[in-house]
Structure formats: structure tokens, C-alpha cells
XYZ file of C-alpha atoms in Angstrom:
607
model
C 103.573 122.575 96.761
C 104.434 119.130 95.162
C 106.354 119.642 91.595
C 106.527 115.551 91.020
C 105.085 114.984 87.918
C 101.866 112.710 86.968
C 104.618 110.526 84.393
C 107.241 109.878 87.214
C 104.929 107.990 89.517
C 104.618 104.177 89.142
C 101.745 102.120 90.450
C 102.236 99.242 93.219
C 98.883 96.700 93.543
C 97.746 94.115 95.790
C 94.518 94.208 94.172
C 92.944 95.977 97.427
C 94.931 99.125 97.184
C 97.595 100.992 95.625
C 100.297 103.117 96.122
C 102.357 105.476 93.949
C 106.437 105.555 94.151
C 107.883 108.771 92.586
C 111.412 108.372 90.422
C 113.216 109.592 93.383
C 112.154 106.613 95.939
C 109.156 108.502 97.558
C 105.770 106.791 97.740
C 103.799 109.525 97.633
C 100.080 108.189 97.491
C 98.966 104.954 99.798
C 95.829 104.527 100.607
C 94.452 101.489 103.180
C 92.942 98.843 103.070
C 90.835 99.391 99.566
C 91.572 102.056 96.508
C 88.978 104.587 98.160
C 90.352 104.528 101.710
C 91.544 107.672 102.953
C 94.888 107.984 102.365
C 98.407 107.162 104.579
C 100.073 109.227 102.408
C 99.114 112.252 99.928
C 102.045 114.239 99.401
C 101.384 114.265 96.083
C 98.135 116.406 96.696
C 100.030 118.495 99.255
C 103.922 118.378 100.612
C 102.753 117.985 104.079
C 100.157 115.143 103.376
C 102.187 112.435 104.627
C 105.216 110.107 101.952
C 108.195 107.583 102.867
C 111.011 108.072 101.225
C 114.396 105.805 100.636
C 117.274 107.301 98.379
C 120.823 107.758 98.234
C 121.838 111.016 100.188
C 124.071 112.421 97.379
C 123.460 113.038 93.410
C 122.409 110.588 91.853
C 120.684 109.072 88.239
C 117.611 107.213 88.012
C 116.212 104.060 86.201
C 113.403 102.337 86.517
C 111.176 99.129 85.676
C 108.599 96.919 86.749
C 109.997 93.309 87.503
C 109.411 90.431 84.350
C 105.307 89.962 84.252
C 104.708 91.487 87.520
C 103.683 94.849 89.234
C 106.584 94.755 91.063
C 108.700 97.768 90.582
C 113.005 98.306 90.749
C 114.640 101.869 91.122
C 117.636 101.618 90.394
C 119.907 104.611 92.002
C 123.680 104.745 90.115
C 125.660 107.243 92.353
C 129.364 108.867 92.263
C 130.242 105.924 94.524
C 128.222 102.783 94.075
C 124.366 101.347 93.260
C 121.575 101.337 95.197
C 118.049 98.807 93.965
C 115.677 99.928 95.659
C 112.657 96.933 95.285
C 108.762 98.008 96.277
C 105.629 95.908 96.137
C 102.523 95.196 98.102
C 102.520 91.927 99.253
C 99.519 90.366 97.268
C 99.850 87.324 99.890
C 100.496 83.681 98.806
C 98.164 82.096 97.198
C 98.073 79.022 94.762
C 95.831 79.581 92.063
C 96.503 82.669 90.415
C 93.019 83.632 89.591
C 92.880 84.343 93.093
C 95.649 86.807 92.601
C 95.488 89.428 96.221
C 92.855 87.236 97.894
C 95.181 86.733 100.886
C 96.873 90.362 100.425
C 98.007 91.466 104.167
C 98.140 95.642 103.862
C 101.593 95.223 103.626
C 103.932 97.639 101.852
C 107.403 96.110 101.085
C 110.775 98.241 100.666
C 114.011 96.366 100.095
C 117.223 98.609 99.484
C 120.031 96.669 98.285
C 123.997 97.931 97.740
C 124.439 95.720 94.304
C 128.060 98.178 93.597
C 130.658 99.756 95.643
C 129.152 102.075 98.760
C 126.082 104.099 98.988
C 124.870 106.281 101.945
C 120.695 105.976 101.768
C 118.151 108.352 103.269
C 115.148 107.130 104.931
C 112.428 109.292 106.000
C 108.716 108.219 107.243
C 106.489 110.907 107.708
C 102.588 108.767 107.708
C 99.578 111.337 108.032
C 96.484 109.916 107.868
C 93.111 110.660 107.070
C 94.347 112.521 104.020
C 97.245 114.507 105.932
C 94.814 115.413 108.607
C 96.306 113.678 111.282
C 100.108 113.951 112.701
C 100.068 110.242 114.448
C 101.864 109.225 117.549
C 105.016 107.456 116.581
C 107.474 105.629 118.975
C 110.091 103.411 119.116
C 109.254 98.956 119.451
C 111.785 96.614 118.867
C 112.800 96.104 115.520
C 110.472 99.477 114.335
C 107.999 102.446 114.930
C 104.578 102.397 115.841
C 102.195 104.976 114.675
C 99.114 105.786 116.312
C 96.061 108.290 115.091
C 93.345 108.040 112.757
C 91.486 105.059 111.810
C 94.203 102.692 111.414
C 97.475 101.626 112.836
C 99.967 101.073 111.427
C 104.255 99.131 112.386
C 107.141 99.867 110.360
C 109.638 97.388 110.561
C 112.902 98.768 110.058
C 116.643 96.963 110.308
C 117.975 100.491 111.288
C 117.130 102.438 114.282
C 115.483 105.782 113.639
C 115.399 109.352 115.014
C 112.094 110.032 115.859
C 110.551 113.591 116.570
C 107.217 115.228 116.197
C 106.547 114.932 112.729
C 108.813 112.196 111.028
C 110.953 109.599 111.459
C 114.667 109.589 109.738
C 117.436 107.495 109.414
C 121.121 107.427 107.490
C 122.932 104.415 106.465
C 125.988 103.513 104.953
C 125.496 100.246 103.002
C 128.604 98.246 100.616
C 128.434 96.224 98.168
C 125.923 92.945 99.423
C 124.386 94.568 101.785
C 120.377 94.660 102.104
C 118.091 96.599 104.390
C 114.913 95.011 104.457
C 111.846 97.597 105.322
C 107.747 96.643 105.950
C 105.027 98.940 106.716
C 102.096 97.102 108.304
C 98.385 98.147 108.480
C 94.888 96.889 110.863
C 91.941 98.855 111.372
C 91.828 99.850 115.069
C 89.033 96.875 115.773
C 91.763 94.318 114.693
C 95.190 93.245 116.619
C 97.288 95.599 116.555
C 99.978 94.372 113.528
C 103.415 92.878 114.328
C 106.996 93.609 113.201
C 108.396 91.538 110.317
C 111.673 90.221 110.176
C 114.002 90.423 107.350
C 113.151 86.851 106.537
C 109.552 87.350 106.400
C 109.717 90.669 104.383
C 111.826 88.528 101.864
C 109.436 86.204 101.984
C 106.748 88.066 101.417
C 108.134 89.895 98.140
C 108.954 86.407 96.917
C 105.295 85.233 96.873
C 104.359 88.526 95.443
C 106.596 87.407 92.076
C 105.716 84.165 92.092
C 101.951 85.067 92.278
C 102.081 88.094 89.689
C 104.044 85.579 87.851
C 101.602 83.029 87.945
C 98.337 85.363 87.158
C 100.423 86.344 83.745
C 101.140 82.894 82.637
C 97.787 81.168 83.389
C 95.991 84.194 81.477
C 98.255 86.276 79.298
C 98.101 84.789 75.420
C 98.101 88.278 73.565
C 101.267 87.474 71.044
C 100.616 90.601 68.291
C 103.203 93.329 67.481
C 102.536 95.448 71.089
C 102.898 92.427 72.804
C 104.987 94.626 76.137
C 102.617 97.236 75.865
C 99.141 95.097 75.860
C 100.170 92.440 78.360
C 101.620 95.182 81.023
C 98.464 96.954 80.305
C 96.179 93.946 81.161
C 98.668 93.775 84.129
C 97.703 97.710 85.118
C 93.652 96.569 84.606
C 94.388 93.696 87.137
C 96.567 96.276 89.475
C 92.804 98.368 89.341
C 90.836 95.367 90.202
C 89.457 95.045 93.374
C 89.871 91.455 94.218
C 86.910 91.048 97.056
C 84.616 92.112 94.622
C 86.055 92.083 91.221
C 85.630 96.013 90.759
C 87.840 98.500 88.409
C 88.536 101.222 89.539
C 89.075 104.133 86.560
C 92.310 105.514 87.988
C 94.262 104.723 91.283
C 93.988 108.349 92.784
C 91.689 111.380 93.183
C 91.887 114.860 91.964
C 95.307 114.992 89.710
C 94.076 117.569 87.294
C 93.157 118.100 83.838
C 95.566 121.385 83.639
C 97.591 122.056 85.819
C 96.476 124.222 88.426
C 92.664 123.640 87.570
C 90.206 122.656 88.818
C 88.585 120.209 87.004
C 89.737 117.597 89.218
C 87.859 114.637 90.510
C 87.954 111.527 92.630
C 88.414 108.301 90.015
C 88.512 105.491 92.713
C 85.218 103.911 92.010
C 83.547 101.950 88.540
C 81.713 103.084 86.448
C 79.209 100.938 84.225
C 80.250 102.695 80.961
C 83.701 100.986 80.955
C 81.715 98.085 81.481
C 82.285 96.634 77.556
C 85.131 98.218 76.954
C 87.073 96.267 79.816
C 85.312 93.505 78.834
C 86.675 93.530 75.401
C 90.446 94.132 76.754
C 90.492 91.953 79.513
C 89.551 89.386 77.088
C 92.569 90.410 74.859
C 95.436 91.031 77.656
C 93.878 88.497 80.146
C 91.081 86.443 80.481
C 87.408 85.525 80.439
C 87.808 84.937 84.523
C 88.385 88.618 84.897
C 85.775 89.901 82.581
C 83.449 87.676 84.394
C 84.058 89.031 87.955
C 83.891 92.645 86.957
C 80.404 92.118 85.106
C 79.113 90.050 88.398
C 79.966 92.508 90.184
C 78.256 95.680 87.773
C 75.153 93.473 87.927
C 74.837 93.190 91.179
C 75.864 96.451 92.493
C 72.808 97.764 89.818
C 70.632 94.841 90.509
C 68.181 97.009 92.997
C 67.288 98.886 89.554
C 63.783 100.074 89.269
C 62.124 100.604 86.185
C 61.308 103.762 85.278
C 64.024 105.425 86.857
C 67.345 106.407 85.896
C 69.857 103.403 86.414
C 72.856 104.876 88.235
C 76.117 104.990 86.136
C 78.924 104.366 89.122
C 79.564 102.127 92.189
C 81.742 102.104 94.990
C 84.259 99.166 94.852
C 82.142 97.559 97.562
C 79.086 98.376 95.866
C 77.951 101.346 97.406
C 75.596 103.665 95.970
C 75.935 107.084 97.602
C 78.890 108.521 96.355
C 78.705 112.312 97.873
C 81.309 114.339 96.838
C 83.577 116.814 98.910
C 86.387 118.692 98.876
C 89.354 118.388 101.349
C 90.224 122.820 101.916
C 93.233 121.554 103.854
C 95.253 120.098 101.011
C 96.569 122.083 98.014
C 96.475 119.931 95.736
C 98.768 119.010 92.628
C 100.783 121.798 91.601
C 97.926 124.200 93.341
C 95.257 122.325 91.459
C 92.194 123.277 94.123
C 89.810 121.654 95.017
C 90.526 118.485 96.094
C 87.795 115.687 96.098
C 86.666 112.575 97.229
C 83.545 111.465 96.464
C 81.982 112.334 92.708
C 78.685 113.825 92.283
C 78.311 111.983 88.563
C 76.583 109.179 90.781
C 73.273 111.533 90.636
C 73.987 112.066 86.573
C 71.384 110.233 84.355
C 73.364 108.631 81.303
C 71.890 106.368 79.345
C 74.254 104.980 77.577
C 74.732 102.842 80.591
C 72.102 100.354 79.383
C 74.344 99.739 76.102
C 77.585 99.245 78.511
C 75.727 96.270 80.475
C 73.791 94.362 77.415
C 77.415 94.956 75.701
C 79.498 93.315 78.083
C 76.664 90.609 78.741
C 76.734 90.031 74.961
C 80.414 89.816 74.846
C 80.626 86.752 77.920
C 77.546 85.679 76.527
C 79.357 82.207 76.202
C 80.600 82.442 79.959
C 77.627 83.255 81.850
C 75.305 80.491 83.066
C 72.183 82.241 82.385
C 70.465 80.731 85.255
C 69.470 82.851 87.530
C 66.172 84.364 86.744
C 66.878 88.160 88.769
C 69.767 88.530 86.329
C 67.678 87.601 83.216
C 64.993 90.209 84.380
C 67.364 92.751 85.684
C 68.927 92.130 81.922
C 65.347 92.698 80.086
C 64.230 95.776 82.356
C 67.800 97.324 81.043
C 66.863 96.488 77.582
C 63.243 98.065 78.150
C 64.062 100.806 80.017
C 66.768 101.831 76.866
C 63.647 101.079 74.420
C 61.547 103.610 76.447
C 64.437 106.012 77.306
C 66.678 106.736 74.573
C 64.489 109.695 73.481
C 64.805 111.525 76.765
C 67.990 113.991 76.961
C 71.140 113.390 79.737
C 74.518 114.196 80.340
C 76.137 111.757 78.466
C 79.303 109.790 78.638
C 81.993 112.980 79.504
C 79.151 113.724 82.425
C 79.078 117.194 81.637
C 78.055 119.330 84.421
C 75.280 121.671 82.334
C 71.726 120.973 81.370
C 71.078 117.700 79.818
C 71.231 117.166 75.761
C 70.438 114.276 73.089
C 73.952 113.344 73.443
C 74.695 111.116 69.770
C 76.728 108.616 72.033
C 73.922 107.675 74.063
C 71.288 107.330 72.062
C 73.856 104.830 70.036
C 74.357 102.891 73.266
C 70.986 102.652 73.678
C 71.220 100.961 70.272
C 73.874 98.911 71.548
C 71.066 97.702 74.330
C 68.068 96.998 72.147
C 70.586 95.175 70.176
C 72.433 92.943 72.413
C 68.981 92.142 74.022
C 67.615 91.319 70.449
C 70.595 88.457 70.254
C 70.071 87.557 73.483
C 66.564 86.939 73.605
C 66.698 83.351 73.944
C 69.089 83.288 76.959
C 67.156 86.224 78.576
C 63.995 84.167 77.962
C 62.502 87.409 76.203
C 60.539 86.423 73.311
C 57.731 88.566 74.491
C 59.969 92.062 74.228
C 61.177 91.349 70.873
C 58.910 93.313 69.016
C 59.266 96.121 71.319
C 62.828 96.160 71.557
C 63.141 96.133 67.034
C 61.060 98.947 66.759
C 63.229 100.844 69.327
C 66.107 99.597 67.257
C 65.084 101.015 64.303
C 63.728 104.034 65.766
C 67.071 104.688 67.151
C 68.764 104.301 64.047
C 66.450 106.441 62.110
C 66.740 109.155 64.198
C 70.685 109.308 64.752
C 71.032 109.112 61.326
C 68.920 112.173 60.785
C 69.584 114.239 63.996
C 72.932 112.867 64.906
C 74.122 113.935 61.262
C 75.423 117.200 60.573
C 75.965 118.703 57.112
C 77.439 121.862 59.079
C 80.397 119.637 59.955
C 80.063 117.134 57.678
C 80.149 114.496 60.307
C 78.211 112.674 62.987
C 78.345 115.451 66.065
C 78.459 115.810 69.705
C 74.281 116.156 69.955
C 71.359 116.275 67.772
C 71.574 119.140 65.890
C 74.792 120.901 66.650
C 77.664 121.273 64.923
C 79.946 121.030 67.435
C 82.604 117.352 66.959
C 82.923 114.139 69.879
C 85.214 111.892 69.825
C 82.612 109.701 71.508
C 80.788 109.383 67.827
C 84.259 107.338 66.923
C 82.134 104.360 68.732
C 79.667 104.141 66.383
C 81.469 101.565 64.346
C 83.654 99.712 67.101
C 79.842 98.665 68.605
C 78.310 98.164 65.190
C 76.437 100.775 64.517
C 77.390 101.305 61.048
C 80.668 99.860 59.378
C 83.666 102.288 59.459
C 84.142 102.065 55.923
C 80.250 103.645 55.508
C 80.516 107.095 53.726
C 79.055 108.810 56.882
C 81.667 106.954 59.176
C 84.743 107.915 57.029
C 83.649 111.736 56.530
C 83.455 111.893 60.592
C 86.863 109.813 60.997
C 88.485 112.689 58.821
C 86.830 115.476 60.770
C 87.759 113.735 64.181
C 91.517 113.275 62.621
C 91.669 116.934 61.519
C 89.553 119.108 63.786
C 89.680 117.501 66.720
C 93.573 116.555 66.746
C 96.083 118.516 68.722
C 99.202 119.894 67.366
C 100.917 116.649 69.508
C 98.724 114.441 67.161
C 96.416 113.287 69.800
C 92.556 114.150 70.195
C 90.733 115.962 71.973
C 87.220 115.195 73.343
C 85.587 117.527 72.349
C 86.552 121.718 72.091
C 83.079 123.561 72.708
C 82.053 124.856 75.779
C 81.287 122.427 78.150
C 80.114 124.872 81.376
C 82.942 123.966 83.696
C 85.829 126.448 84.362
C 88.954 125.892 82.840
C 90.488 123.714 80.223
C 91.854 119.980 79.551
C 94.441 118.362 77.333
C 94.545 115.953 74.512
C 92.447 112.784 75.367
C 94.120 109.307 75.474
C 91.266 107.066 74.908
C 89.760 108.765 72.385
C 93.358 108.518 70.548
C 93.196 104.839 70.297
C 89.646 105.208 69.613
C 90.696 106.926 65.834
C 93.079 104.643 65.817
C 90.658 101.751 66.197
C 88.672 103.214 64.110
C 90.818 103.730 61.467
C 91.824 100.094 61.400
C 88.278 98.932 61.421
C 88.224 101.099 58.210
C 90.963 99.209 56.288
C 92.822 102.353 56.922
C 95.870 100.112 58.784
C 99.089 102.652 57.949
C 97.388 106.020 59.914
C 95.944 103.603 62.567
C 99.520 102.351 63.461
C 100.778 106.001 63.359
C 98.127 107.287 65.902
C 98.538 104.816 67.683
C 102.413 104.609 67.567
C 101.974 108.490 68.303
C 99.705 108.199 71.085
C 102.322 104.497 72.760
C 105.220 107.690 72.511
C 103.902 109.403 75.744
C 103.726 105.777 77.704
C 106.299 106.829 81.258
C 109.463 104.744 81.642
C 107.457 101.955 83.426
C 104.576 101.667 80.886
C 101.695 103.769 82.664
C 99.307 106.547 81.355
C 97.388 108.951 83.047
C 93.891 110.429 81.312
C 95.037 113.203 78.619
C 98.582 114.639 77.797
C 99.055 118.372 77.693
C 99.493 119.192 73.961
C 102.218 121.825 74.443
C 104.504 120.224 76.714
C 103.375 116.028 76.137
C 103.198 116.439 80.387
C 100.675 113.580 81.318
C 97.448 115.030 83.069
C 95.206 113.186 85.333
C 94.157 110.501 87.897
C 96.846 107.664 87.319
C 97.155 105.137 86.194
C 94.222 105.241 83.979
C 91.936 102.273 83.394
C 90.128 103.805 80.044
C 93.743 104.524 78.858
C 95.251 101.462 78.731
C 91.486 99.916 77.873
C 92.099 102.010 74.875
C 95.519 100.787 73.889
C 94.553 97.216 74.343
C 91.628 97.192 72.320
C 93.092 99.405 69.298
C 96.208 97.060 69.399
C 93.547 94.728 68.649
C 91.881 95.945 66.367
C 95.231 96.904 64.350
C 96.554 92.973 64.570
C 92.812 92.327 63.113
C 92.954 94.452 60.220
C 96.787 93.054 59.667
C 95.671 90.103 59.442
C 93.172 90.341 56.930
C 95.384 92.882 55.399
C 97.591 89.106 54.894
C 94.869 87.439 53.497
C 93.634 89.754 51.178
C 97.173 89.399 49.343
């Protein structure tokens, strides 16, 4: 059973894929070539799944940190004798204008282990299992590495040390001094290309310098954010970029499948796709922490994948990173799973849900690049109104709303607000979408909306806008309502519900919860990052700037050593919970560092 916990991985990214390094020099998660592939290694889902590990033999201490404005990440091993650096990356390939950033990327992992202090004797082992850990490969010895055989890919590592090869692994032990580097590569192709080569030491070096110069060059051609967060907001634009997926300009919500929401749970899914509902939200933080180039591909690509919508029918809520539509989920019975978290998954069968708040996530995000988009092309102006019309005919009808809760459908208060959000996006847009014609429609449906969450959504039970038309039971989802207009956060309503969010909804570690009613799925879940920075958001849209900055500054205290966060944070222990990284997390922290600079400022001019 893996123990490694969720906070001691850090992310690698070469905007196809990604891979997770625990403290201790073990990438545990690697998937090839894109996010969703099945995976090299998965030892963090089961021991036996397959990880490559380099670390000093002995005791030692551990340090970490990604290298200045990249996603390239140091370990740094301090021993009883000397210091070990141990430098990872995927090679994001060289490429000259950095908002191509992982066009060129070669499925190359790169490992360099440097002495920088006295001696150190290192420990390498390579144990690759494919096809999630179902296949033991064929390994044997090439000049200058190890080929692996098996699955659906093949894969070379290049390696300046020979290795001991037997059935399952390959190991090695190496005494290094002070100035001495090994130099390690490991090399995927699909089994229909050439079969990959063996780098040299000069190549892998190489290769990891174009990977800092290009990560380098993304961050200072689109990084301007300059508030009080500034580490925190620009590495988290960095982590939206790391999720990217640069062929198509995809986000995937977290880099890995099935990390629970408790541990040993099983509320544990498959995040390696994107979804339309963080379609505004990552449009808003991209535009904070990068730039309108990235926003732009990501809503290209949303509007395409959808574009086959037909009217009258649900609009599907999630992609594949290639724009697939059939997302079928299964479980994997041969893997254990985190800390005995069973099942595992890929696939997620939320691609079947009907949500419409999806149509507010699309006229959003269209809205917000509004200046950016060219407006031409005539399928994307009627794809645009049929969204609007279909939320002016739909928002009535009951779903599963934006948690995708796995019960009978309700008149979830989020959705019919972004259904709002659609109708009233659309309504602004009318002249670019060429929609005079709907304008009538789309007010009434605007005001109908509005009527009716106001009555419905209301409750005096709770004294706050709730989780569903007449219940009594909190969402943090209804924190939304004034971060997408619906009413201003200093409105009577809006306050009384910030207050019961704060106080009823808050864990004893001072985060929130989504919600705490019974949702129909077995077990439990922690405190809720996103919907932390949502109150905080909130709260500074509200004037309120002093309790924004401490939920905030609460919610920034359970960032890892290398600035990630998973999806919640257990409120007993402050363990992080979830697929990692997480996109809506660090969505979240961007845009309620944001909104807190915002309400500074005016907080200036005001005196």
C-alpha cells in the first residue's frame, strides 16, 4: 500500500503530460504521451504499479523547489556525508516563441543527479509497468541504457551507469564526489513510431537547458500579475499552463485519477479531462497570472469540442483533451489504490450528467475575451445563440448541478444563476452574435430567472440563498452569485448568505465545506479549496477586505513546499485530499488574490 502523501508530490509538465516526483526522489505517476494516457508509472495508486526512483542510500533530509519561473523542480538531498541535487523536468522541446510553450515536447523525462558537497552514495531503481501496472515489460541491456518492451509503448532509459537487471526492475549504486553528475533520460514512441534512441549526457543537458529557457520565456512574455501574492499567483498561472494541453489548448482539472476525497474512500474519480464549467473561471485567472493567448486557446478549444451541439438536448459538460466525447468510466480491480482508497477509475460517468450551468460557463468566458475573439465565423455565432436559447428554454428544468451529484436531479440555485449568467452575456453580446432577433426572448428569461431565484432560491429557514429551491440545506456554490453579477455582495441577501457560508459551512481548520447534507454517495470529503477563496472573493467584493485576506491567508497556509494544492484538505489533520495538482484550486487562489488587490485598491482611494 503506498503511504506517500497527496502534499509531498510535485508536478513536472511538458504541456502533453505530467508526472509526479515524491519528496524522496520517486516519480510515482507518469503517464504517456497526453494527461489521460495510461500510465508508465502508478505506484502511487498501488506499490507495484510501476515508479523510478534516485536517492541517496543512507539517511538523509529533504528540500525542495521548483527552479526561478519554471516547472522545473530541485530535490535537494543533505546527507551525513555530502549533497546530492537531484534536477527533474520534461523536456518541453525548444522552441522560440514561448506561446508555443511544449509544441515540440519529445516524451522525454529528464533526471540529473549532481554531488554539489563532499560524497554521496545514490540509489537508482527503474521498475516501468505499463498499462496502469498491468504489464511487467521486457527490459534488457543497449549501450549506454535499458530497453523496455510491453504494452503500447516503448520506451529507452539512458543511463551513465550500468544496471542490474532482473525480472521486475532495474537497480544501480553509485558513489558520486563532489562535481560529479550522472545524467539520466527516459524516452517514449508509440509502437507504430521508431523505436527511440539513447541520449547522451550532452543531449540530456541540453535538453533541460531549453526546458528553462522556454519556461523562462512563457513567464516573461505573459506573467504581469505584481499584487501582494505575487509567488503564489504567478506559480499558480504556471500550474494552469503545466494542465494545458498544448495540441489543443485543453485544461485538464487535476493531473491524476482517483486520489481520494478521504482517505480510504471511495469517492474517487478520474480528473484528466475539461470540463466546460471551469470554462470562465480559467478564463478570468489566466487573464490575471498569464495571458489573453491562453484564455483564447482553451475557449477555442471548449467551442469546438461542443460545437456538434443540438438544440434541444442537453449540452455535454466535459471533453477529452483531444475532444472526445465518450468518456466511459471504469474501474482498474487490480490496483489498490491510495492508501486502500478502492475503486480506481479512469473514465468519469459525469459526461452523461445534464448541468446547465454549462451554458453560463461558455457565454461567460465568451463575454470575458469578448475583445479577443474575431467574431467571424458564423457556426460559432450560432453555436453561441443556440447556448443562449437553449439556457432561456432550460433553466426551469431540474439537473445535477455543478458538484455532479450522483442522485436524482434538483433546481440546483447555481444553475439556474448560470443560466442567468447565459441570457446575460448573450444580451451584451447581441451585436457580435448578430442576435437582435433573440433579444426579447433572452430578457424575459433574464428576468424570469431572477424572479424566481430570488423567491425559490431564498430561504428564510437558513436565512440565506441555499443549495436548491426550497431547501434549507447551505452551497458554497451560491458564493457565485455576486462574483458573476447576479446581485452585488454588499446586497442584504448576499451578506446574510456570506455569514451563513462563513459560519455553518466552515470547518474547524477555517476552510469550507461544499456543502454537509446528504449527497447519496458513500462516504465523506474534506474542507473544499475553491470554495475557500470563493468566501474570500466574496468577502472582498463586499468591502469586507480584513476577513477576505484572513481566509484567504488561512486557506495559502496548506499550499506544499513547492506551491501545489490538491482539491480539499482534511479538516482534522490539514492532510491535502484529492487529484493533484488541482486546476479549480489554484483558479481559486488566482482570482480571489484578485479580487483582494481590487478591493485594496479602492480601499486606497476611498481614503
Amino acid at each position: 500500500m503506498t503511504t506517500t502523501a497527496i502534499a509531498d508530490y510535485a508536478m513536472l509538465s511538458d504541456r502533453h503530460s505530467a508526472a509526479l516526483v515524491a519528496k524522496d526522489g520517486t516519480i510515482e505517476w507518469l503517464c504517456m504521451p497526453r494527461f489521460d494516457s495510461p500510465s508508465i508509472f502508478a505506484a502511487m495508486l498501488d506499490d507495484d504499479a510501476g515508479s523510478w526512483s534516485i536517492r541517496p542510500s543512507g539517511p538523509y533530509t529533504v528540500s525542495r523547489r521548483y527552479m526561478d519561473a519554471t516547472l522545473v523542480l530541485q530535490t535537494m538531498f543533505e546527507t551525513g556525508t555530502g549533497t546530492l541535487v537531484l534536477t527533474d523536468a520534461l523536456a518541453t522541446g525548444a522552441d522560440a516563441d514561448p506561446h508555443r510553450l511544449g509544441a515540440s515536447a519529445p516524451h522525454l523525462v529528464l533526471r540529473s543527479a549532481t554531488c554539489v558537497r563532499g560524497s554521496v552514495e545514490v540509489d537508482l531503481r527503474y521498475r516501468p509497468r505499463p498499462e496502469y501496472g498491468l504489464v511487467t515489460p521486457l527490459m534488457s541491456v543497449l549501450d549506454g541504457g535499458i530497453r523496455s518492451r510491453g504494452g503500447c509503448g516503448q520506451t529507452i532509459l539512458s543511463s551513465p551507469v550500468d544496471l542490474v537487471i532482473t525480472r521486475e526492475e532495474a537497480t544501480a549504486t553509485v558513489a558520486l564526489v563532489a562535481g560529479e553528475v550522472l545524467r539520466f533520460a527516459l524516452r517514449w514512441a508509440a509502437l507504430d513510431e521508431p523505436e527511440p534512441q539513447v541520449c547522451g549526457a550532452e543531449e540530456i543537458a541540453a535538453a533541460l537547458e531549453a526546458t528553462l529557457t522556454s519556461w523562462r520565456s512563457w513567464s516573461k512574455a505573459h506573467q504581469r500579475y505584481e499584487g501582494p501574492y505575487l509567488g503564489l499567483v504567478r506559480h499558480s498561472g504556471r500550474i494552469l499552463q503545466g494542465l494545458s494541453y498544448q495540441p489543443t489548448g485543453a485544461i485538464v482539472a487535476a493531473a491524476t485519477t482517483s486520489l481520494p476525497e478521504e482517505p480510504g474512500g471511495k469517492r474517487n474519480w478520474d480528473y484528466r479531462y475539461a470540463w466546460i464549467r471551469d470554462a470562465s473561471f480559467t478564463m478570468d485567472a489566466l487573464w490575471v497570472a498569464a495571458c489573453p493567448d491562453e484564455a483564447s486557446e482553451f475557449f477555442s478549444f471548449m467551442t469546438t469540442a461542443a460545437a456538434a451541439y443540438e438544440p434541444g438536448r442537453a449540452l455535454q459538460i466535459m471533453f477529452g483533451i483531444g475532444g472526445e466525447r465518450d468518456l466511459t468510466e471504469r474501474e482498474l480491480p487490480h490496483l489498490r489504490g491510495w492508501r486502500n482508497s478502492w475503486p480506481v477509475r479512469t473514465g468519469n460517468a459525469a459526461w452523461r450528467q445534464p448541468q446547465i450551468d454549462v451554458y453560463g460557463a461558455l457565454l461567460g468566458a465568451a463575454y470575458r475575451l469578448a475583445d479577443q475573439l474575431s467574431w467571424g465565423d458564423s457556426d460559432e455565432r450560432g453555436f453561441l445563440v443556440a447556448l443562449a436559447d437553449a439556457a432561456a428554454h432550460q433553466w426551469s428544468r431540474p439537473d445535477h448541478g455543478i458538484w455532479e451529484i450522483r442522485g436524482a436531479p434538483r433546481h440546483y440555485v447555481y444553475s439556474k444563476v448560470m443560466c442567468w449568467v447565459a441570457v446575460d452575456r448573450a444580451i451584451a453580446l447581441a451585436d457580435r452574435l448578430d442576435a437582435a432577433g433573440h433579444l426579447p426572448r433572452w430578457r424575459r428569461a433574464r428576468d424570469d430567472i431572477r424572479r424566481a431565484v430570488l423567491a425559490d432560491g431564498w430561504s428564510e429557514e437558513a436565512g440565506a440563498f441555499t443549495q436548491a429551491f426550497h431547501s434549507p440545506d447551505l452551497d458554497a456554490s451560491v458564493l457565485m452569485m455576486p462574483i458573476v453579477g447576479f446581485l452585488p455582495a454588499d446586497d442584504p441577501r448576499m451578506l446574510a448568505t456570506i455569514d451563513a457560508v462563513a459560519k455553518r459551512l466552515t470547518g474547524e481548520n477555517g476552510l469550507v465545506y461544499r456543502y454537509r447534507n446528504e449527497d447519496g454517495l458513500e462516504g465523506g470529503e474534506g474542507t473544499f479549496v475553491l470554495c475557500t477563496f470563493w468566501l474570500a472573493q466574496a468577502l472582498a467584493l463586499a468591502g469586507r477586505v480584513a476577513q477576505a485576506r484572513e481566509v484567504f491567508e488561512t486557506a495559502i497556509s496548506y499550499v506544499n513546499d513547492v506551491g501545489l494544492l490538491a482539491e480539499e484538505i482534511e479538516p482534522g489533520t490539514g492532510e491535502q485530499l484529492g487529484n493533484f495538482p488541482q486546476a479549480f484550486s489554484h483558479i481559486g487562489l488566482i482570482n480571489a488574490a484578485w479580487a483582494i488587490d481590487g478591493a485594496l485598491a479602492e480601499e486606497q482611494i476611498l481614503c
